[in-house]
Each structure stands twice: as structure tokens, then as C-alpha cells.
mmCIF file of C-alpha atoms in Angstrom:
data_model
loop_
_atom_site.group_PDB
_atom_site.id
_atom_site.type_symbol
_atom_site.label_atom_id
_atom_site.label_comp_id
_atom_site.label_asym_id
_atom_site.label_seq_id
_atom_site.Cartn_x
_atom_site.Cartn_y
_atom_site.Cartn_z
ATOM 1 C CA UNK A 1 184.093 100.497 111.088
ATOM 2 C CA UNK A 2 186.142 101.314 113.816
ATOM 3 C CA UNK A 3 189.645 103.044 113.834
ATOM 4 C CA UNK A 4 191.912 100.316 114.060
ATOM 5 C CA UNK A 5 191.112 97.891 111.683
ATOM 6 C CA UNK A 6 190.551 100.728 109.141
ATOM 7 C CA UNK A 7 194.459 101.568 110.071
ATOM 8 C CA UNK A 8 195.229 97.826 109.863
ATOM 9 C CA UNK A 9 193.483 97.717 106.753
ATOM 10 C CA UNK A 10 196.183 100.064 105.188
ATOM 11 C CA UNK A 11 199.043 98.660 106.907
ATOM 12 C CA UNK A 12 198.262 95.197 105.511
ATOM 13 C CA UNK A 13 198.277 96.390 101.896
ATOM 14 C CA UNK A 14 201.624 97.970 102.550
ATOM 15 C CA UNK A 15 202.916 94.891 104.059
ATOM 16 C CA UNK A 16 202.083 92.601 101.137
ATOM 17 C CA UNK A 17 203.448 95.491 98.801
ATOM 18 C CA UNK A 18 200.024 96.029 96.902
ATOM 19 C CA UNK A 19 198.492 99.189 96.933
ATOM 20 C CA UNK A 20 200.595 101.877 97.741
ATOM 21 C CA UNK A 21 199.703 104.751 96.086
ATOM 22 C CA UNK A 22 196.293 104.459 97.990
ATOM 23 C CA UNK A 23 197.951 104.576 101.583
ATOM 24 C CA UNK A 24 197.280 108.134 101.701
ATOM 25 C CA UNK A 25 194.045 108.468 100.563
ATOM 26 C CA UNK A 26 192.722 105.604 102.678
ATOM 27 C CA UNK A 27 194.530 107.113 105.520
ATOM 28 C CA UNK A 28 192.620 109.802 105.477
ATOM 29 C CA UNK A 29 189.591 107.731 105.186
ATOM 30 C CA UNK A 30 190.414 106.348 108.760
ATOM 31 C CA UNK A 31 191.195 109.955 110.203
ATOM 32 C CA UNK A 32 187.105 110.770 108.436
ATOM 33 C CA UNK A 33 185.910 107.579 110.096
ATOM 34 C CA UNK A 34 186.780 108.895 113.647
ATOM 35 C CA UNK A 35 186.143 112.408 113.485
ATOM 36 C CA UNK A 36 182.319 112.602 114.602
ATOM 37 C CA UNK A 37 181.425 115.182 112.312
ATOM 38 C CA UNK A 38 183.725 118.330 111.119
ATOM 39 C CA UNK A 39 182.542 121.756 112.234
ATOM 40 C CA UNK A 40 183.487 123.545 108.869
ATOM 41 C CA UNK A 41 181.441 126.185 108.169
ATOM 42 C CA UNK A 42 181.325 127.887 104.817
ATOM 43 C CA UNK A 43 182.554 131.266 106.617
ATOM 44 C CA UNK A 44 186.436 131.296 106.248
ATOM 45 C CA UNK A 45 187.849 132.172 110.401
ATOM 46 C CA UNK A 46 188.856 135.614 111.018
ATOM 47 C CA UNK A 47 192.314 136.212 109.175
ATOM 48 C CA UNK A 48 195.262 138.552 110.307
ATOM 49 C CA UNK A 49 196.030 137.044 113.360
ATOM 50 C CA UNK A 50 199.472 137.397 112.798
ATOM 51 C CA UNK A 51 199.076 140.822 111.011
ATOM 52 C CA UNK A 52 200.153 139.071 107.710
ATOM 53 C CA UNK A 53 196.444 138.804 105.889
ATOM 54 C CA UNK A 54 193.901 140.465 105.574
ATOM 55 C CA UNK A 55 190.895 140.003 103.657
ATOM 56 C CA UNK A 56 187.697 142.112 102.918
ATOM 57 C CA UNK A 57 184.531 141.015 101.254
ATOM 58 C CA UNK A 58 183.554 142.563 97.740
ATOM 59 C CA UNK A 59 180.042 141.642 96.343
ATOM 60 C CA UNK A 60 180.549 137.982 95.708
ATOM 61 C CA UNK A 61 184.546 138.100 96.272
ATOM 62 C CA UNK A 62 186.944 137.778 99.063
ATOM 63 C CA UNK A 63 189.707 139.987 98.682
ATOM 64 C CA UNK A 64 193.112 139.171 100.296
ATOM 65 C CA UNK A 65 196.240 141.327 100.778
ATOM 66 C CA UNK A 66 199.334 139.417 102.067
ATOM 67 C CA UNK A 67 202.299 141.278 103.518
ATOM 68 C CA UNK A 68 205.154 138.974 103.983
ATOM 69 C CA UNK A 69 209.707 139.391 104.422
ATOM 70 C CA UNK A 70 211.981 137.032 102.997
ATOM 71 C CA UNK A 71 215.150 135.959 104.435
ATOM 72 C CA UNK A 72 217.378 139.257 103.261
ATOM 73 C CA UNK A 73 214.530 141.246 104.767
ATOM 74 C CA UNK A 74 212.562 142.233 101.492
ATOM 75 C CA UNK A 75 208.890 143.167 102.653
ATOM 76 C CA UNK A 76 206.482 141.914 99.599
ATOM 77 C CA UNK A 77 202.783 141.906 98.805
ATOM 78 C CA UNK A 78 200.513 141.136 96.674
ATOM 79 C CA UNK A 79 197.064 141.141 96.310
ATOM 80 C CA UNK A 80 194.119 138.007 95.723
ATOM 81 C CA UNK A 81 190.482 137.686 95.007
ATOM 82 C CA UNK A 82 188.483 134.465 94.796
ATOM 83 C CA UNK A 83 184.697 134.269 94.341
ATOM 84 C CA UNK A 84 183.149 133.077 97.945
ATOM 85 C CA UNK A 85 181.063 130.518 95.720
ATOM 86 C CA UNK A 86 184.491 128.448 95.393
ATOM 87 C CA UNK A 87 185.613 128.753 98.616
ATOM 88 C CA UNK A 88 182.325 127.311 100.085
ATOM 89 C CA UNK A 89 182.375 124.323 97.501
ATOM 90 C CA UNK A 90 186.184 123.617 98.480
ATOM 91 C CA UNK A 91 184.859 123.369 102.481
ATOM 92 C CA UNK A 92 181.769 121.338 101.752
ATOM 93 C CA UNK A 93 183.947 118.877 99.498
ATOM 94 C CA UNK A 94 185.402 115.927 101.010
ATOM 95 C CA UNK A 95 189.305 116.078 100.092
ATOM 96 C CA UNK A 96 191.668 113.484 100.579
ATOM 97 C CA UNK A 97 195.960 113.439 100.816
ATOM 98 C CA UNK A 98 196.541 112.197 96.750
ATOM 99 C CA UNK A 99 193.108 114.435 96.134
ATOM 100 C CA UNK A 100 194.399 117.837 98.024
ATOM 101 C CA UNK A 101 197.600 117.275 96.029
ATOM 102 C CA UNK A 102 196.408 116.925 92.531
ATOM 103 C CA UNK A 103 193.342 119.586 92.585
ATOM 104 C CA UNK A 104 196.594 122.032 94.032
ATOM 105 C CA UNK A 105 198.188 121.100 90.766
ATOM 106 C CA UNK A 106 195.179 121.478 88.024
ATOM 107 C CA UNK A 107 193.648 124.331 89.887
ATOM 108 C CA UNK A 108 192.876 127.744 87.670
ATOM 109 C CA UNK A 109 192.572 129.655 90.654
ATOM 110 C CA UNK A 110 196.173 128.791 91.882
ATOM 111 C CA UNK A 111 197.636 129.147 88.478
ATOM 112 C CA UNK A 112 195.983 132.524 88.652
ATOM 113 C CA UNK A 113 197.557 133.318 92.378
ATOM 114 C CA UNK A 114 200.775 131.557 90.899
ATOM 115 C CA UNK A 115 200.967 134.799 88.263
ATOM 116 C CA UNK A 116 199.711 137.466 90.638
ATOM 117 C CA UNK A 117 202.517 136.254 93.353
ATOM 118 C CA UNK A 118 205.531 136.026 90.729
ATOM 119 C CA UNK A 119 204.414 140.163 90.084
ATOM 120 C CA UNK A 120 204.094 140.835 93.595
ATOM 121 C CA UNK A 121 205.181 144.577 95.029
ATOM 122 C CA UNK A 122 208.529 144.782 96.818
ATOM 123 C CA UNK A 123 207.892 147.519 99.812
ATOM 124 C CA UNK A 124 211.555 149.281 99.187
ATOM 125 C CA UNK A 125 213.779 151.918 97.553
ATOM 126 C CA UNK A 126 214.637 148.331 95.241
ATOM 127 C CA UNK A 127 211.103 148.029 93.900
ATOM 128 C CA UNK A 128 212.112 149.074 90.416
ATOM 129 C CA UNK A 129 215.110 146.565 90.061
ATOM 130 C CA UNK A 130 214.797 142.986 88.289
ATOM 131 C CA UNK A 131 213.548 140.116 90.187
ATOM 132 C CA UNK A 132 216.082 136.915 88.935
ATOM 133 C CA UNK A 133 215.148 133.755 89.066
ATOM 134 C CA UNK A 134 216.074 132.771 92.428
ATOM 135 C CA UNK A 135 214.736 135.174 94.178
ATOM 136 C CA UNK A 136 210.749 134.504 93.111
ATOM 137 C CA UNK A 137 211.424 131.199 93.763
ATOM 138 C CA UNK A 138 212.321 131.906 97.236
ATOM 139 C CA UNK A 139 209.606 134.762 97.422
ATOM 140 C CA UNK A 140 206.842 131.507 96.766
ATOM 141 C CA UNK A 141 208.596 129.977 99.768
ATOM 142 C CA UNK A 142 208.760 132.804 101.999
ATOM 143 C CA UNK A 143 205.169 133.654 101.572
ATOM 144 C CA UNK A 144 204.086 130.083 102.096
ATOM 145 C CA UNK A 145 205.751 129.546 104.856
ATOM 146 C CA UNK A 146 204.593 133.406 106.522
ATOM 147 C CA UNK A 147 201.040 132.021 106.649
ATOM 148 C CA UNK A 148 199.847 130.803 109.851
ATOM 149 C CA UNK A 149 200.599 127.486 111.226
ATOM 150 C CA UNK A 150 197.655 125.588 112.743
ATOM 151 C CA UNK A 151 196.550 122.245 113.600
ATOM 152 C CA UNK A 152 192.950 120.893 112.658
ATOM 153 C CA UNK A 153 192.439 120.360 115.823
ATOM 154 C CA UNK A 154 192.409 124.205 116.888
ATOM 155 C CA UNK A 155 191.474 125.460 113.315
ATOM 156 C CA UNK A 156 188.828 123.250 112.707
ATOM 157 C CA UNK A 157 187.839 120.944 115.496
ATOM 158 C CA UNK A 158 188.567 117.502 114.062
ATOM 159 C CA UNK A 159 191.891 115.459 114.150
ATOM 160 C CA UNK A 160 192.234 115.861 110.829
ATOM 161 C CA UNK A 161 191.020 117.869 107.757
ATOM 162 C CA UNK A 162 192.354 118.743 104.194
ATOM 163 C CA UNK A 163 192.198 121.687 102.898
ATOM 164 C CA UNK A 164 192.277 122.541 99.082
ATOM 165 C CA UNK A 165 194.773 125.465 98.609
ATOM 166 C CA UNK A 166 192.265 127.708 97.701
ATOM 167 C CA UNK A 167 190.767 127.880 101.247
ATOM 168 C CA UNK A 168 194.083 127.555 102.834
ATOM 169 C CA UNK A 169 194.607 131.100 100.640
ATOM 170 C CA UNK A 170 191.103 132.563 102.142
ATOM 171 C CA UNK A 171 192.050 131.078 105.683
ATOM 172 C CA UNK A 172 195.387 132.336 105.890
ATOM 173 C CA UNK A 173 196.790 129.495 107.355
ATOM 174 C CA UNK A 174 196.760 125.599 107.547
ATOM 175 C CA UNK A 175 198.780 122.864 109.215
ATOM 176 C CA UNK A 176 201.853 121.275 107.369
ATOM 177 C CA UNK A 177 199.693 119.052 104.511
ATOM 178 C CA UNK A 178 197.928 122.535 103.960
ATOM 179 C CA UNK A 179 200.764 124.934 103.251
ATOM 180 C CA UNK A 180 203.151 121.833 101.514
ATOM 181 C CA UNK A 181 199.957 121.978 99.155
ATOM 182 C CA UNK A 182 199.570 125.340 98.749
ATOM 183 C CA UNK A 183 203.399 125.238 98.241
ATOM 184 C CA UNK A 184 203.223 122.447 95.117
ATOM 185 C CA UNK A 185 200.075 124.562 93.750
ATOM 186 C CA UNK A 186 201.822 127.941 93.314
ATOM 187 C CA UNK A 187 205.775 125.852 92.716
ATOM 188 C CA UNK A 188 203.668 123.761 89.680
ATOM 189 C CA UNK A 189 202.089 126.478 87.718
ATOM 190 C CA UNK A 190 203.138 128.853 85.163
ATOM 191 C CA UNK A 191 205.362 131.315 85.206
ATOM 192 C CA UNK A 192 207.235 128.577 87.810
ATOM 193 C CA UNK A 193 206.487 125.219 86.110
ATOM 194 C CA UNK A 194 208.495 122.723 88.596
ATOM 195 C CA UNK A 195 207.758 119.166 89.086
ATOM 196 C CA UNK A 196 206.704 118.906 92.221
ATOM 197 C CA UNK A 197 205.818 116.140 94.590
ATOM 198 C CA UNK A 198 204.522 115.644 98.086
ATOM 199 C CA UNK A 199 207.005 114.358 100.678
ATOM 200 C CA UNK A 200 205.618 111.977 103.357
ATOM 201 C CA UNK A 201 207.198 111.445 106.875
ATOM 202 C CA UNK A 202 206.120 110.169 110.100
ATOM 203 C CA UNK A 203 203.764 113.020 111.106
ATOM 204 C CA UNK A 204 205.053 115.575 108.330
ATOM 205 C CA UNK A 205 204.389 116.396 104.635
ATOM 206 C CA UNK A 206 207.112 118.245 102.841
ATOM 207 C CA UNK A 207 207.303 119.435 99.501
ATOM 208 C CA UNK A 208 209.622 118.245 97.021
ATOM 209 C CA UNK A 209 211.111 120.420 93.968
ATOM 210 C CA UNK A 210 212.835 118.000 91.169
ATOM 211 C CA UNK A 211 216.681 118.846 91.318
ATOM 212 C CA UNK A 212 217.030 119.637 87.505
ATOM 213 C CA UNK A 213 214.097 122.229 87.684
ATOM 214 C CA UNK A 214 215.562 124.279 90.569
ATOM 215 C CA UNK A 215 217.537 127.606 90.296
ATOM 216 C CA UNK A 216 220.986 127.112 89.503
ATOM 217 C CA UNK A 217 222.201 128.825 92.673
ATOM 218 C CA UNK A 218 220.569 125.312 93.979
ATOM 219 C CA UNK A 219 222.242 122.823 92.116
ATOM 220 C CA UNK A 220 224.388 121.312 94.974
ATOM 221 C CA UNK A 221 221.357 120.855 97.131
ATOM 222 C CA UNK A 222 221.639 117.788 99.214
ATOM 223 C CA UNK A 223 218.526 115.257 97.487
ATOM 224 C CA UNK A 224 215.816 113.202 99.149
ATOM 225 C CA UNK A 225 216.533 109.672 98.740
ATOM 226 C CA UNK A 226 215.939 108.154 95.226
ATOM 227 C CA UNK A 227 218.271 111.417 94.094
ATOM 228 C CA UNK A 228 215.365 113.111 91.950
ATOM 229 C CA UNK A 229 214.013 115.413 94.473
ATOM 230 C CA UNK A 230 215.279 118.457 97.331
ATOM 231 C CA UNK A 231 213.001 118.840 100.276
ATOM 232 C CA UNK A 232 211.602 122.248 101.169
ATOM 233 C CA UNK A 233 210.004 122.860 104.299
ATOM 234 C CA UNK A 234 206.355 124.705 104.366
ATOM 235 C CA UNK A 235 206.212 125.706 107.584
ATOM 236 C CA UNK A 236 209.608 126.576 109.133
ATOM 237 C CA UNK A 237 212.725 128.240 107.579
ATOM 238 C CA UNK A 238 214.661 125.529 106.783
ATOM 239 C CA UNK A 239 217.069 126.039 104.331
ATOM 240 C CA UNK A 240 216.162 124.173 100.917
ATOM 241 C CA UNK A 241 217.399 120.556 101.179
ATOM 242 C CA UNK A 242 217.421 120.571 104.994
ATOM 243 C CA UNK A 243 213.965 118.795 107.068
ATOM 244 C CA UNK A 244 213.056 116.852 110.189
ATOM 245 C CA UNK A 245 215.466 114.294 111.313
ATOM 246 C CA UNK A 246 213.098 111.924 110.483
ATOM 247 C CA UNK A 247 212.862 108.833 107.759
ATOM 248 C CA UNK A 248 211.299 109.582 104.565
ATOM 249 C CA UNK A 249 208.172 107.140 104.057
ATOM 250 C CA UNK A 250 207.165 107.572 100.561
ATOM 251 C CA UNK A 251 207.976 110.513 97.945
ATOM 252 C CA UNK A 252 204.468 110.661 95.269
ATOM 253 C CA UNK A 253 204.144 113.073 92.014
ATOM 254 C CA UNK A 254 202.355 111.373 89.689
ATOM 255 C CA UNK A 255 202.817 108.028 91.040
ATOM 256 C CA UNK A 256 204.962 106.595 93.816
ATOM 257 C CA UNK A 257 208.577 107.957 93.303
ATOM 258 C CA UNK A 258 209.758 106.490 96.442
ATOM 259 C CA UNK A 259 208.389 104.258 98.989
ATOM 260 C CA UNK A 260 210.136 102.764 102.196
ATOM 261 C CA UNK A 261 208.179 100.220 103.238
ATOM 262 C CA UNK A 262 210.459 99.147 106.680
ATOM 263 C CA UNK A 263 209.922 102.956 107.700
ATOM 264 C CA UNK A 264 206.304 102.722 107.354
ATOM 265 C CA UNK A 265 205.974 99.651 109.284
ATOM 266 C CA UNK A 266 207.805 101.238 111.957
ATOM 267 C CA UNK A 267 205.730 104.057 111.823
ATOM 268 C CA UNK A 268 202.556 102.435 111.641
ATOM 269 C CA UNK A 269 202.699 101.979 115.342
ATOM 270 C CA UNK A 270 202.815 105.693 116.382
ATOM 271 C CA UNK A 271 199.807 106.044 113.871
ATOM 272 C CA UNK A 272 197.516 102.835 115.426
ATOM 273 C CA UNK A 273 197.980 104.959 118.765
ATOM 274 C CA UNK A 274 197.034 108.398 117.297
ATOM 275 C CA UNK A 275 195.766 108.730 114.375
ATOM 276 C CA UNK A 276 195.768 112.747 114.873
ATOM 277 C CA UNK A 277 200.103 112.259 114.976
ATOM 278 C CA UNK A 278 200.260 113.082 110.485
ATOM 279 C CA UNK A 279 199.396 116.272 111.125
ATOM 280 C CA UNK A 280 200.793 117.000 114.540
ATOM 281 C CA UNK A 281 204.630 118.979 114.346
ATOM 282 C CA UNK A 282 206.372 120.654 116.598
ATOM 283 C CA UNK A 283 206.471 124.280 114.634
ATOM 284 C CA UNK A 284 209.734 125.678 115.223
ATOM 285 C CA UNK A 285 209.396 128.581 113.492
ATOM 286 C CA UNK A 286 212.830 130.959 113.497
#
């Protein structure tokens, strides 16, 4: 079937108000449509290109070490093995938006990378003092965000591909859908237990924290609309509660939180004409 009336498909269930919590999922069916074929290879890319990961294989294990500042200058790191078994399932596996989102939630190996970030090593004469609350909290962000930003495109050759947060951990990087994943994985699992959900605007994904969950120094936080959520950024430092000037198109955690459906019809256009444009962003990093 070709692009557009797989696109049109979508937009028509919007318009008639049925089906909404599939409009990401089938999205990504029409991005899987076009692409002729994805290039992934069960062989994570070369990491460290920014100097922040490395990785080293161990018998049947890659090994990570991340090496990451926050934003009073606190170096961190911390230290992650997964078994190269999982990570080639996770790239063979076809993943869509709702899919990437709930296997980020449910998966053992991010609850696992959840624990070993909230005990991670601060590099300075401070290493020995408490960590509060606020500060791990921000230490998820920072290291989320200190991962390489990349579109599919130049990462993987196709307009657009998900990737489970266990391969955007191997990979080192990911585009904005990737990190804001990774982001809900670690922000949802023990010892940090927030609701998250997945924030969805015309060519961005943002994560969003539930206001009553966040750190008190937080509790003024500007909300997304429909006042349950704050919007964190994944891939730029943004303060928390500060994104794109752009309109919010729907807000999903377990189901559909918040849905704009006069946004999306406006944005449906930009989308007909490139279907690449949900994971395209100008990174401003800085």
C-alpha cells in the first residue's frame, strides 16, 4: 500500500474520533511501509563518539561505562552489562511508538540499569556525601540527555526506526523517540517509580513526569495541558517544564491522557509531505 493512503488511513480515524490510541502505532506502520528494507545489523555501531560511552565485549556481554556532568558540573558514572543475545533480539524485533513505550516500562533489564544508575559514582572530593532526592532525579536526566543525538536516517539508514531502550543503552545514542524512551524506562522503575507518559508533538516526543510524583523542589513546575503532567526534554537542556514552542498533539500513559485533535489535523499535513518529519528536530543542544 502506498504512503499516502496508509497516512490518510490514520488521519481519517482521528477525524471521526475513533481510534486514537492506535495513531501511533499505525504511524509507524506507514513510516515501515516506505522504508525499503532497514539496514540493522545485529552489531551495535561503534560507541564513544562523543567520548561519553564506551563499551567492551565480555564472553557473551557488552559492557558499557558512561561518563556524563550534570548541570552544577558533577562528573558521574556508572557502569552496564547486557547479554549480546538481547540486544540482537531487540534489533531483529519489529517495535512500534505505543510498543517502544511499554516494553521501556516492563523491561528487567532497565529496571536493572534503573538501580545501577541511582548508585552511580560521583568523580569528586563530594563522592562520599548523600545524594537527595532531587538530585538522582536530575542525574537520570542528565545522563539521558548526554547520549548522542541521531536521526535514523544517519544511524540507521531508514526514515524511521524504534529502538527498544535496551539497544539505545548498547548504541549510545538515539533520536528524540529513543532517548524520551529510554528516559520513561529508567524515570518508571524502582528505586524512581514515576508515572510516566510519552509526550507527542509535531515532529517531537517528550517525556512526561506526573506533577504529584516529582521532587518537591518541582512542585511549581509549569504542566502540560490537561494539568497532570510536566514536560522534560530528552535531548536538550531544557529546564523541566520548558519544550518546543510547539502544540501538544496527544499526551499517552496507559491510555490517551490527552488528545488535541484540531492540532493533529493541522499537523497531518507536514506529515502527508514527509513522513521522516516525527523524528526530525533541530538539536539545540547547550
Amino acid at each position: 500500500m502506498k504512503r499516502r493512503s496508509l497516512l490518510e488511513k490514520v488521519i481519517n480515524r482521528l477525524a471521526i474520533g475513533a481510534g486514537v490510541s492506535v495513531f501511533l502505532s499505525e504511524l509507524r506502520e506507514s513510516y515501515a511501509a516506505v522504508s525499503s528494507g532497514s539496514n540493522a545489523t545485529t552489531k551495535p555501531p561503534r560507541a564513544g563518539s562523543r567520548g561519553l560511552v564506551s563499551r567492551k565485549v565480555t564472553g557473551s556481554r557488552y559492557v558499557m561505562t558512561y561518563e556524563w556532568t550534570d548541570r552544577l558540573k558533577r562528573r558521574w558514572r556508572s557502569e552496564f552489562a547486557l547479554d549480546r543475545t538481547v540486544y540482537a533480539e531487540a534489533v531483529q524485533e519489529h517495535h512500534g511508538y505505543l510498543g517502544g513505550f511499554e516494553t521501556a516500562k516492563t523491561s528487567r533489564d532497565v529496571e536493572r540499569f534503573a538501580a545501577r544508575l541511582a548508585a552511580a559514582d560521583l568523580i569528586t572530593e563530594d563522592a562520599d556525601r548523600p545524594i537527595p532526592r532531587t538530585v538522582r532525579f536530575e542525574r537520570a536526566i542528565e545522563f539521558v540527555r548526554s547520549l548522542e543525538y541521531m536521526t535514523d536516517i544517519d544511524s540507521k539508514g531508514v526514515p524511521d526506526y524504534v529502538r527498544t531502550a535496551e539497544e539505545t543503552l548498547v548504541d549510545g545514542r538515539g533520536d528524540c523517540e529513543d532517548l524520551a524512551y529510554l528516559l520513561i524506562g529508567i524515570l518508571s522503575h524502582p528505586p524512581f517509580e514515576y508515572r510516566t507518559a510519552m509526550v507527542i508533538l509535531p515532529g517531537h516526543m517528550l517525556v512526561g513526569v506526573h506533577k504529584d510524583d516529582l521532587p518537591a523542589a518541582y512542585a511549581d513546575t509549569p504542566t502540560l495541558p490537561g494539568n497532570r503532567y510536566v514536560a522534560i526534554e530528552s535531548v536538550t537542556s531544557r529546564p523541566i517544564g520548558s519544550f518546543q514552542d510547539k502544540p501538544v498533539l496527544l499526551i499517552y500513559n496507559d491510555g490517551v491522557e490527552y488528545v488535541d485533535r484540531s492540532a493533529i489535523a493541522d499537523a497531518t499535513g507536514d506529515i502527508l509531505r514527509n513522513p521522516s518529519e516525527f523524528q526530525t528536530i533541530a538539536d539545540l543542544r547547550g
